[in-house]
Structures are given as structure tokens and as C-alpha cells.
């Protein structure tokens, strides 16, 4: 697995562990200027977790469009923010 895909997979897995991930995905919807295309390969098990998460997000925020893209975007943003915070705290 390439480094970029692995990093994004880890980001998604971390996001899905957070209790407030639906809210973070909803916030990511407003960041539509972050729209570069990236090709990644996700394992089947993670795809199933993403599909379950999409259902959970849609129940809370039924008007969100592009939930899967927003979920991936939110996971990347959160990982960058959390890594930046942990680096500055050290």
C-alpha cells in the first residue's frame, strides 16, 4: 500500500473513533474549496465502516451532499490539525 493511501486510511479510522465525527463531517461540507482529486485504495472492511458511518451522518444531517467525500476531507483535516497540535505541545 502506498504511503498516501495508508496515511488517509489511518486518518479515516481515527475520525470514525471520535464520538462527534458526524459533526466534523458536516463542518467539512463548508470547505468546498478543498476539492483536489486524489486516488486511493480502501480496504473492504473500511469501506463497510464508511457506509455505516454515512447512514449515521445522514440520520443527523439529512441535507448533506457528498457525504463520503466530506468524511474523507474531514478525516484529513482532523489528522492535520491533531498532528499540528501534538507537535506544538511537545
PDB file of N, CA and C in Angstrom:
ATOM      1  N   UNK A   1       0.847  -1.173   0.000  1.00  0.00           N
ATOM      2  CA  UNK A   1       0.000   0.000   0.000  1.00  0.00           C
ATOM      3  C   UNK A   1       0.895   1.240   0.000  1.00  0.00           C
ATOM      4  N   UNK A   2       0.554   2.169  -0.841  1.00  0.00           N
ATOM      5  CA  UNK A   2       1.336   3.398  -0.949  1.00  0.00           C
ATOM      6  C   UNK A   2       1.168   4.247   0.309  1.00  0.00           C
ATOM      7  N   UNK A   3       2.151   5.091   0.550  1.00  0.00           N
ATOM      8  CA  UNK A   3       2.158   5.917   1.754  1.00  0.00           C
ATOM      9  C   UNK A   3       0.953   6.829   1.879  1.00  0.00           C
ATOM     10  N   UNK A   4       0.554   7.441   0.750  1.00  0.00           N
ATOM     11  CA  UNK A   4      -0.584   8.370   0.779  1.00  0.00           C
ATOM     12  C   UNK A   4      -1.866   7.635   1.170  1.00  0.00           C
ATOM     13  N   UNK A   5      -2.111   6.487   0.548  1.00  0.00           N
ATOM     14  CA  UNK A   5      -3.317   5.718   0.870  1.00  0.00           C
ATOM     15  C   UNK A   5      -3.302   5.279   2.326  1.00  0.00           C
ATOM     16  N   UNK A   6      -2.156   4.812   2.796  1.00  0.00           N
ATOM     17  CA  UNK A   6      -2.048   4.354   4.184  1.00  0.00           C
ATOM     18  C   UNK A   6      -2.342   5.501   5.152  1.00  0.00           C
ATOM     19  N   UNK A   7      -1.790   6.677   4.862  1.00  0.00           N
ATOM     20  CA  UNK A   7      -1.990   7.843   5.721  1.00  0.00           C
ATOM     21  C   UNK A   7      -3.466   8.227   5.761  1.00  0.00           C
ATOM     22  N   UNK A   8      -4.133   8.223   4.614  1.00  0.00           N
ATOM     23  CA  UNK A   8      -5.553   8.583   4.547  1.00  0.00           C
ATOM     24  C   UNK A   8      -6.405   7.527   5.243  1.00  0.00           C
ATOM     25  N   UNK A   9      -6.072   6.258   5.059  1.00  0.00           N
ATOM     26  CA  UNK A   9      -6.801   5.180   5.746  1.00  0.00           C
ATOM     27  C   UNK A   9      -6.699   5.361   7.258  1.00  0.00           C
ATOM     28  N   UNK A  10      -5.496   5.624   7.750  1.00  0.00           N
ATOM     29  CA  UNK A  10      -5.314   5.862   9.186  1.00  0.00           C
ATOM     30  C   UNK A  10      -6.124   7.074   9.645  1.00  0.00           C
ATOM     31  N   UNK A  11      -6.186   8.094   8.801  1.00  0.00           N
ATOM     32  CA  UNK A  11      -6.963   9.297   9.130  1.00  0.00           C
ATOM     33  C   UNK A  11      -8.445   8.977   9.264  1.00  0.00           C
ATOM     34  N   UNK A  12      -8.966   8.204   8.314  1.00  0.00           N
ATOM     35  CA  UNK A  12     -10.387   7.830   8.339  1.00  0.00           C
ATOM     36  C   UNK A  12     -10.683   6.989   9.572  1.00  0.00           C
ATOM     37  N   UNK A  13      -9.819   6.014   9.850  1.00  0.00           N
ATOM     38  CA  UNK A  13     -10.026   5.160  11.021  1.00  0.00           C
ATOM     39  C   UNK A  13     -10.030   5.986  12.308  1.00  0.00           C
ATOM     40  N   UNK A  14      -9.138   6.958  12.399  1.00  0.00           N
ATOM     41  CA  UNK A  14      -9.089   7.826  13.589  1.00  0.00           C
ATOM     42  C   UNK A  14     -10.355   8.668  13.711  1.00  0.00           C
ATOM     43  N   UNK A  15     -10.805   9.216  12.590  1.00  0.00           N
ATOM     44  CA  UNK A  15     -12.020  10.042  12.611  1.00  0.00           C
ATOM     45  C   UNK A  15     -13.221   9.226  13.080  1.00  0.00           C
ATOM     46  N   UNK A  16     -13.357   8.015  12.574  1.00  0.00           N
ATOM     47  CA  UNK A  16     -14.520   7.196  12.911  1.00  0.00           C
ATOM     48  C   UNK A  16     -14.535   6.774  14.378  1.00  0.00           C
ATOM     49  N   UNK A  17     -13.414   6.901  15.073  1.00  0.00           N
ATOM     50  CA  UNK A  17     -13.358   6.588  16.501  1.00  0.00           C
ATOM     51  C   UNK A  17     -13.884   7.739  17.363  1.00  0.00           C
ATOM     52  N   UNK A  18     -13.985   8.928  16.771  1.00  0.00           N
ATOM     53  CA  UNK A  18     -14.442  10.097  17.526  1.00  0.00           C
ATOM     54  C   UNK A  18     -15.964  10.093  17.657  1.00  0.00           C
ATOM     55  N   UNK A  19     -16.458  10.420  18.837  1.00  0.00           N
ATOM     56  CA  UNK A  19     -17.904  10.448  19.063  1.00  0.00           C
ATOM     57  C   UNK A  19     -18.610  11.498  18.210  1.00  0.00           C
ATOM     58  N   UNK A  20     -17.918  12.601  17.945  1.00  0.00           N
ATOM     59  CA  UNK A  20     -18.551  13.705  17.216  1.00  0.00           C
ATOM     60  C   UNK A  20     -18.199  13.723  15.727  1.00  0.00           C
ATOM     61  N   UNK A  21     -17.810  12.572  15.158  1.00  0.00           N
ATOM     62  CA  UNK A  21     -17.408  12.582  13.753  1.00  0.00           C
ATOM     63  C   UNK A  21     -18.506  13.072  12.808  1.00  0.00           C
ATOM     64  N   UNK A  22     -19.806  12.812  13.063  1.00  0.00           N
ATOM     65  CA  UNK A  22     -20.812  13.369  12.145  1.00  0.00           C
ATOM     66  C   UNK A  22     -20.773  14.901  12.088  1.00  0.00           C
ATOM     67  N   UNK A  23     -20.544  15.533  13.222  1.00  0.00           N
ATOM     68  CA  UNK A  23     -20.455  16.994  13.255  1.00  0.00           C
ATOM     69  C   UNK A  23     -19.233  17.477  12.483  1.00  0.00           C
ATOM     70  N   UNK A  24     -18.123  16.780  12.622  1.00  0.00           N
ATOM     71  CA  UNK A  24     -16.907  17.162  11.901  1.00  0.00           C
ATOM     72  C   UNK A  24     -17.087  17.004  10.394  1.00  0.00           C
ATOM     73  N   UNK A  25     -17.831  15.986   9.986  1.00  0.00           N
ATOM     74  CA  UNK A  25     -18.125  15.792   8.560  1.00  0.00           C
ATOM     75  C   UNK A  25     -19.020  16.922   8.066  1.00  0.00           C
ATOM     76  N   UNK A  26     -19.983  17.317   8.880  1.00  0.00           N
ATOM     77  CA  UNK A  26     -20.884  18.409   8.498  1.00  0.00           C
ATOM     78  C   UNK A  26     -20.101  19.715   8.342  1.00  0.00           C
ATOM     79  N   UNK A  27     -19.150  19.950   9.216  1.00  0.00           N
ATOM     80  CA  UNK A  27     -18.308  21.146   9.119  1.00  0.00           C
ATOM     81  C   UNK A  27     -17.469  21.103   7.840  1.00  0.00           C
ATOM     82  N   UNK A  28     -16.971  19.933   7.490  1.00  0.00           N
ATOM     83  CA  UNK A  28     -16.131  19.784   6.289  1.00  0.00           C
ATOM     84  C   UNK A  28     -16.899  20.110   5.013  1.00  0.00           C
ATOM     85  N   UNK A  29     -18.229  20.012   5.065  1.00  0.00           N
ATOM     86  CA  UNK A  29     -19.029  20.334   3.884  1.00  0.00           C
ATOM     87  C   UNK A  29     -18.820  21.790   3.463  1.00  0.00           C
ATOM     88  N   UNK A  30     -18.575  22.665   4.422  1.00  0.00           N
ATOM     89  CA  UNK A  30     -18.379  24.086   4.129  1.00  0.00           C
ATOM     90  C   UNK A  30     -17.007  24.388   3.538  1.00  0.00           C
ATOM     91  N   UNK A  31     -16.142  23.401   3.497  1.00  0.00           N
ATOM     92  CA  UNK A  31     -14.784  23.600   2.982  1.00  0.00           C
ATOM     93  C   UNK A  31     -14.682  23.094   1.553  1.00  0.00           C
ATOM     94  N   UNK A  32     -15.573  23.575   0.707  1.00  0.00           N
ATOM     95  CA  UNK A  32     -15.637  23.077  -0.665  1.00  0.00           C
ATOM     96  C   UNK A  32     -14.483  23.556  -1.537  1.00  0.00           C
ATOM     97  N   UNK A  33     -13.687  24.511  -1.061  1.00  0.00           N
ATOM     98  CA  UNK A  33     -12.534  24.937  -1.841  1.00  0.00           C
ATOM     99  C   UNK A  33     -11.419  23.889  -1.794  1.00  0.00           C
ATOM    100  N   UNK A  34     -11.517  22.946  -0.871  1.00  0.00           N
ATOM    101  CA  UNK A  34     -10.545  21.852  -0.785  1.00  0.00           C
ATOM    102  C   UNK A  34     -11.049  20.700  -1.645  1.00  0.00           C
ATOM    103  N   UNK A  35     -10.863  20.803  -2.944  1.00  0.00           N
ATOM    104  CA  UNK A  35     -11.508  19.839  -3.837  1.00  0.00           C
ATOM    105  C   UNK A  35     -10.539  19.142  -4.792  1.00  0.00           C
ATOM    106  N   UNK A  36      -9.262  19.062  -4.437  1.00  0.00           N
ATOM    107  CA  UNK A  36      -8.322  18.338  -5.290  1.00  0.00           C
ATOM    108  C   UNK A  36      -8.696  16.862  -5.339  1.00  0.00           C
ATOM    109  N   UNK A  37      -8.521  16.262  -6.506  1.00  0.00           N
ATOM    110  CA  UNK A  37      -8.838  14.846  -6.681  1.00  0.00           C
ATOM    111  C   UNK A  37      -7.631  14.005  -6.260  1.00  0.00           C
ATOM    112  N   UNK A  38      -7.890  12.955  -5.503  1.00  0.00           N
ATOM    113  CA  UNK A  38      -6.849  12.037  -5.065  1.00  0.00           C
ATOM    114  C   UNK A  38      -7.370  10.624  -5.261  1.00  0.00           C
ATOM    115  N   UNK A  39      -6.523   9.757  -5.772  1.00  0.00           N
ATOM    116  CA  UNK A  39      -6.906   8.362  -5.966  1.00  0.00           C
ATOM    117  C   UNK A  39      -6.315   7.528  -4.835  1.00  0.00           C
ATOM    118  N   UNK A  40      -7.195   6.830  -4.106  1.00  0.00           N
ATOM    119  CA  UNK A  40      -6.736   5.976  -3.008  1.00  0.00           C
ATOM    120  C   UNK A  40      -7.446   4.635  -3.088  1.00  0.00           C
ATOM    121  N   UNK A  41      -6.849   3.639  -2.466  1.00  0.00           N
ATOM    122  CA  UNK A  41      -7.461   2.310  -2.386  1.00  0.00           C
ATOM    123  C   UNK A  41      -7.792   2.039  -0.928  1.00  0.00           C
ATOM    124  N   UNK A  42      -9.067   1.746  -0.682  1.00  0.00           N
ATOM    125  CA  UNK A  42      -9.515   1.484   0.679  1.00  0.00           C
ATOM    126  C   UNK A  42      -9.843   0.006   0.828  1.00  0.00           C
ATOM    127  N   UNK A  43      -9.456  -0.591   1.953  1.00  0.00           N
ATOM    128  CA  UNK A  43      -9.806  -1.992   2.186  1.00  0.00           C
ATOM    129  C   UNK A  43     -11.323  -2.165   2.318  1.00  0.00           C
ATOM    130  N   UNK A  44     -11.795  -3.337   1.968  1.00  0.00           N
ATOM    131  CA  UNK A  44     -13.227  -3.649   2.020  1.00  0.00           C
ATOM    132  C   UNK A  44     -13.805  -3.398   3.415  1.00  0.00           C
ATOM    133  N   UNK A  45     -13.065  -3.789   4.447  1.00  0.00           N
ATOM    134  CA  UNK A  45     -13.567  -3.617   5.819  1.00  0.00           C
ATOM    135  C   UNK A  45     -13.780  -2.139   6.155  1.00  0.00           C
ATOM    136  N   UNK A  46     -12.888  -1.286   5.681  1.00  0.00           N
ATOM    137  CA  UNK A  46     -13.045   0.147   5.931  1.00  0.00           C
ATOM    138  C   UNK A  46     -14.197   0.712   5.114  1.00  0.00           C
ATOM    139  N   UNK A  47     -14.363   0.229   3.897  1.00  0.00           N
ATOM    140  CA  UNK A  47     -15.490   0.680   3.071  1.00  0.00           C
ATOM    141  C   UNK A  47     -16.819   0.376   3.767  1.00  0.00           C
ATOM    142  N   UNK A  48     -16.912  -0.783   4.401  1.00  0.00           N
ATOM    143  CA  UNK A  48     -18.141  -1.145   5.121  1.00  0.00           C
ATOM    144  C   UNK A  48     -18.354  -0.209   6.312  1.00  0.00           C
ATOM    145  N   UNK A  49     -17.284   0.129   7.016  1.00  0.00           N
ATOM    146  CA  UNK A  49     -17.394   1.066   8.142  1.00  0.00           C
ATOM    147  C   UNK A  49     -17.809   2.450   7.659  1.00  0.00           C
ATOM    148  N   UNK A  50     -17.285   2.854   6.502  1.00  0.00           N
ATOM    149  CA  UNK A  50     -17.650   4.151   5.930  1.00  0.00           C
ATOM    150  C   UNK A  50     -19.126   4.163   5.563  1.00  0.00           C
ATOM    151  N   UNK A  51     -19.616   3.083   4.968  1.00  0.00           N
ATOM    152  CA  UNK A  51     -21.035   3.011   4.589  1.00  0.00           C
ATOM    153  C   UNK A  51     -21.932   3.119   5.823  1.00  0.00           C
ATOM    154  N   UNK A  52     -21.553   2.460   6.917  1.00  0.00           N
ATOM    155  CA  UNK A  52     -22.323   2.567   8.162  1.00  0.00           C
ATOM    156  C   UNK A  52     -22.264   3.994   8.711  1.00  0.00           C
ATOM    157  N   UNK A  53     -21.091   4.604   8.611  1.00  0.00           N
ATOM    158  CA  UNK A  53     -20.932   5.981   9.080  1.00  0.00           C
ATOM    159  C   UNK A  53     -21.780   6.940   8.257  1.00  0.00           C
ATOM    160  N   UNK A  54     -21.864   6.697   6.951  1.00  0.00           N
ATOM    161  CA  UNK A  54     -22.681   7.546   6.077  1.00  0.00           C
ATOM    162  C   UNK A  54     -24.140   7.508   6.517  1.00  0.00           C
ATOM    163  N   UNK A  55     -24.628   6.332   6.859  1.00  0.00           N
ATOM    164  CA  UNK A  55     -26.012   6.202   7.335  1.00  0.00           C
ATOM    165  C   UNK A  55     -26.199   7.009   8.620  1.00  0.00           C
ATOM    166  N   UNK A  56     -25.243   6.890   9.527  1.00  0.00           N
ATOM    167  CA  UNK A  56     -25.315   7.624  10.793  1.00  0.00           C
ATOM    168  C   UNK A  56     -25.297   9.137  10.547  1.00  0.00           C
ATOM    169  N   UNK A  57     -24.444   9.583   9.636  1.00  0.00           N
ATOM    170  CA  UNK A  57     -24.346  11.016   9.322  1.00  0.00           C
ATOM    171  C   UNK A  57     -25.636  11.507   8.680  1.00  0.00           C
ATOM    172  N   UNK A  58     -26.175  10.743   7.748  1.00  0.00           N
ATOM    173  CA  UNK A  58     -27.414  11.138   7.056  1.00  0.00           C
ATOM    174  C   UNK A  58     -28.597  11.232   8.016  1.00  0.00           C
ATOM    175  N   UNK A  59     -28.605  10.408   9.070  1.00  0.00           N
ATOM    176  CA  UNK A  59     -29.675  10.496  10.067  1.00  0.00           C
ATOM    177  C   UNK A  59     -29.595  11.819  10.820  1.00  0.00           C
ATOM    178  N   UNK A  60     -28.378  12.269  11.099  1.00  0.00           N
ATOM    179  CA  UNK A  60     -28.188  13.520  11.834  1.00  0.00           C
ATOM    180  C   UNK A  60     -28.280  14.742  10.932  1.00  0.00           C
ATOM    181  N   UNK A  61     -27.753  14.617   9.720  1.00  0.00           N
ATOM    182  CA  UNK A  61     -27.678  15.741   8.780  1.00  0.00           C
ATOM    183  C   UNK A  61     -28.200  15.293   7.414  1.00  0.00           C
ATOM    184  N   UNK A  62     -29.510  15.194   7.264  1.00  0.00           N
ATOM    185  CA  UNK A  62     -30.089  14.636   6.027  1.00  0.00           C
ATOM    186  C   UNK A  62     -29.853  15.467   4.764  1.00  0.00           C
ATOM    187  N   UNK A  63     -29.475  16.716   4.905  1.00  0.00           N
ATOM    188  CA  UNK A  63     -29.312  17.562   3.713  1.00  0.00           C
ATOM    189  C   UNK A  63     -27.883  17.593   3.165  1.00  0.00           C
ATOM    190  N   UNK A  64     -26.950  16.964   3.851  1.00  0.00           N
ATOM    191  CA  UNK A  64     -25.557  16.971   3.381  1.00  0.00           C
ATOM    192  C   UNK A  64     -25.456  16.199   2.068  1.00  0.00           C
ATOM    193  N   UNK A  65     -24.726  16.776   1.127  1.00  0.00           N
ATOM    194  CA  UNK A  65     -24.442  16.094  -0.134  1.00  0.00           C
ATOM    195  C   UNK A  65     -22.972  15.690  -0.148  1.00  0.00           C
ATOM    196  N   UNK A  66     -22.654  14.625  -0.856  1.00  0.00           N
ATOM    197  CA  UNK A  66     -21.268  14.177  -0.954  1.00  0.00           C
ATOM    198  C   UNK A  66     -20.702  13.743   0.382  1.00  0.00           C
ATOM    199  N   UNK A  67     -21.470  12.937   1.115  1.00  0.00           N
ATOM    200  CA  UNK A  67     -21.083  12.561   2.477  1.00  0.00           C
ATOM    201  C   UNK A  67     -19.743  11.823   2.496  1.00  0.00           C
ATOM    202  N   UNK A  68     -19.538  10.906   1.571  1.00  0.00           N
ATOM    203  CA  UNK A  68     -18.286  10.136   1.575  1.00  0.00           C
ATOM    204  C   UNK A  68     -17.083  11.063   1.354  1.00  0.00           C
ATOM    205  N   UNK A  69     -17.191  11.973   0.404  1.00  0.00           N
ATOM    206  CA  UNK A  69     -16.100  12.928   0.157  1.00  0.00           C
ATOM    207  C   UNK A  69     -15.864  13.809   1.376  1.00  0.00           C
ATOM    208  N   UNK A  70     -16.949  14.263   1.991  1.00  0.00           N
ATOM    209  CA  UNK A  70     -16.822  15.104   3.184  1.00  0.00           C
ATOM    210  C   UNK A  70     -16.215  14.336   4.347  1.00  0.00           C
ATOM    211  N   UNK A  71     -16.538  13.060   4.464  1.00  0.00           N
ATOM    212  CA  UNK A  71     -15.973  12.230   5.522  1.00  0.00           C
ATOM    213  C   UNK A  71     -14.461  12.109   5.329  1.00  0.00           C
ATOM    214  N   UNK A  72     -14.039  11.845   4.109  1.00  0.00           N
ATOM    215  CA  UNK A  72     -12.604  11.732   3.826  1.00  0.00           C
ATOM    216  C   UNK A  72     -11.918  13.078   4.048  1.00  0.00           C
ATOM    217  N   UNK A  73     -12.539  14.153   3.585  1.00  0.00           N
ATOM    218  CA  UNK A  73     -11.992  15.505   3.778  1.00  0.00           C
ATOM    219  C   UNK A  73     -11.859  15.811   5.274  1.00  0.00           C
ATOM    220  N   UNK A  74     -12.900  15.512   6.042  1.00  0.00           N
ATOM    221  CA  UNK A  74     -12.869  15.767   7.490  1.00  0.00           C
ATOM    222  C   UNK A  74     -11.769  14.958   8.167  1.00  0.00           C
ATOM    223  N   UNK A  75     -11.581  13.728   7.730  1.00  0.00           N
ATOM    224  CA  UNK A  75     -10.552  12.888   8.351  1.00  0.00           C
ATOM    225  C   UNK A  75      -9.156  13.448   8.092  1.00  0.00           C
ATOM    226  N   UNK A  76      -8.926  13.930   6.878  1.00  0.00           N
ATOM    227  CA  UNK A  76      -7.624  14.517   6.548  1.00  0.00           C
ATOM    228  C   UNK A  76      -7.402  15.796   7.353  1.00  0.00           C
ATOM    229  N   UNK A  77      -8.409  16.654   7.391  1.00  0.00           N
ATOM    230  CA  UNK A  77      -8.298  17.916   8.134  1.00  0.00           C
ATOM    231  C   UNK A  77      -8.034  17.646   9.611  1.00  0.00           C
ATOM    232  N   UNK A  78      -8.799  16.718  10.194  1.00  0.00           N
ATOM    233  CA  UNK A  78      -8.636  16.416  11.615  1.00  0.00           C
ATOM    234  C   UNK A  78      -7.255  15.852  11.915  1.00  0.00           C
ATOM    235  N   UNK A  79      -6.758  14.997  11.042  1.00  0.00           N
ATOM    236  CA  UNK A  79      -5.425  14.437  11.289  1.00  0.00           C
ATOM    237  C   UNK A  79      -4.370  15.536  11.216  1.00  0.00           C
ATOM    238  N   UNK A  80      -4.479  16.405  10.228  1.00  0.00           N
ATOM    239  CA  UNK A  80      -3.519  17.506  10.120  1.00  0.00           C
ATOM    240  C   UNK A  80      -3.581  18.413  11.348  1.00  0.00           C
ATOM    241  N   UNK A  81      -4.792  18.729  11.789  1.00  0.00           N
ATOM    242  CA  UNK A  81      -4.948  19.588  12.965  1.00  0.00           C
ATOM    243  C   UNK A  81      -4.411  18.923  14.228  1.00  0.00           C
ATOM    244  N   UNK A  82      -4.727  17.668  14.399  1.00  0.00           N
ATOM    245  CA  UNK A  82      -4.300  16.963  15.610  1.00  0.00           C
ATOM    246  C   UNK A  82      -2.795  16.741  15.623  1.00  0.00           C
ATOM    247  N   UNK A  83      -2.201  16.456  14.461  1.00  0.00           N
ATOM    248  CA  UNK A  83      -0.746  16.301  14.405  1.00  0.00           C
ATOM    249  C   UNK A  83      -0.060  17.632  14.666  1.00  0.00           C
ATOM    250  N   UNK A  84      -0.601  18.708  14.117  1.00  0.00           N
ATOM    251  CA  UNK A  84      -0.020  20.036  14.343  1.00  0.00           C
ATOM    252  C   UNK A  84      -0.095  20.403  15.818  1.00  0.00           C
ATOM    253  N   UNK A  85      -1.197  20.067  16.467  1.00  0.00           N
ATOM    254  CA  UNK A  85      -1.362  20.353  17.891  1.00  0.00           C
ATOM    255  C   UNK A  85      -0.381  19.540  18.718  1.00  0.00           C
ATOM    256  N   UNK A  86      -0.248  18.259  18.420  1.00  0.00           N
ATOM    257  CA  UNK A  86       0.639  17.411  19.214  1.00  0.00           C
ATOM    258  C   UNK A  86       2.102  17.813  19.031  1.00  0.00           C
ATOM    259  N   UNK A  87       2.461  18.305  17.858  1.00  0.00           N
ATOM    260  CA  UNK A  87       3.833  18.746  17.623  1.00  0.00           C
ATOM    261  C   UNK A  87       4.124  20.006  18.428  1.00  0.00           C
ATOM    262  N   UNK A  88       3.181  20.935  18.474  1.00  0.00           N
ATOM    263  CA  UNK A  88       3.411  22.182  19.203  1.00  0.00           C
ATOM    264  C   UNK A  88       3.352  21.984  20.711  1.00  0.00           C
ATOM    265  N   UNK A  89       2.681  20.942  21.167  1.00  0.00           N
ATOM    266  CA  UNK A  89       2.590  20.686  22.604  1.00  0.00           C
ATOM    267  C   UNK A  89       3.869  20.086  23.154  1.00  0.00           C
ATOM    268  N   UNK A  90       4.662  19.456  22.319  1.00  0.00           N
ATOM    269  CA  UNK A  90       5.878  18.767  22.774  1.00  0.00           C
ATOM    270  C   UNK A  90       6.964  19.734  23.121  1.00  0.00           C
TER     271      UNK A  90
END
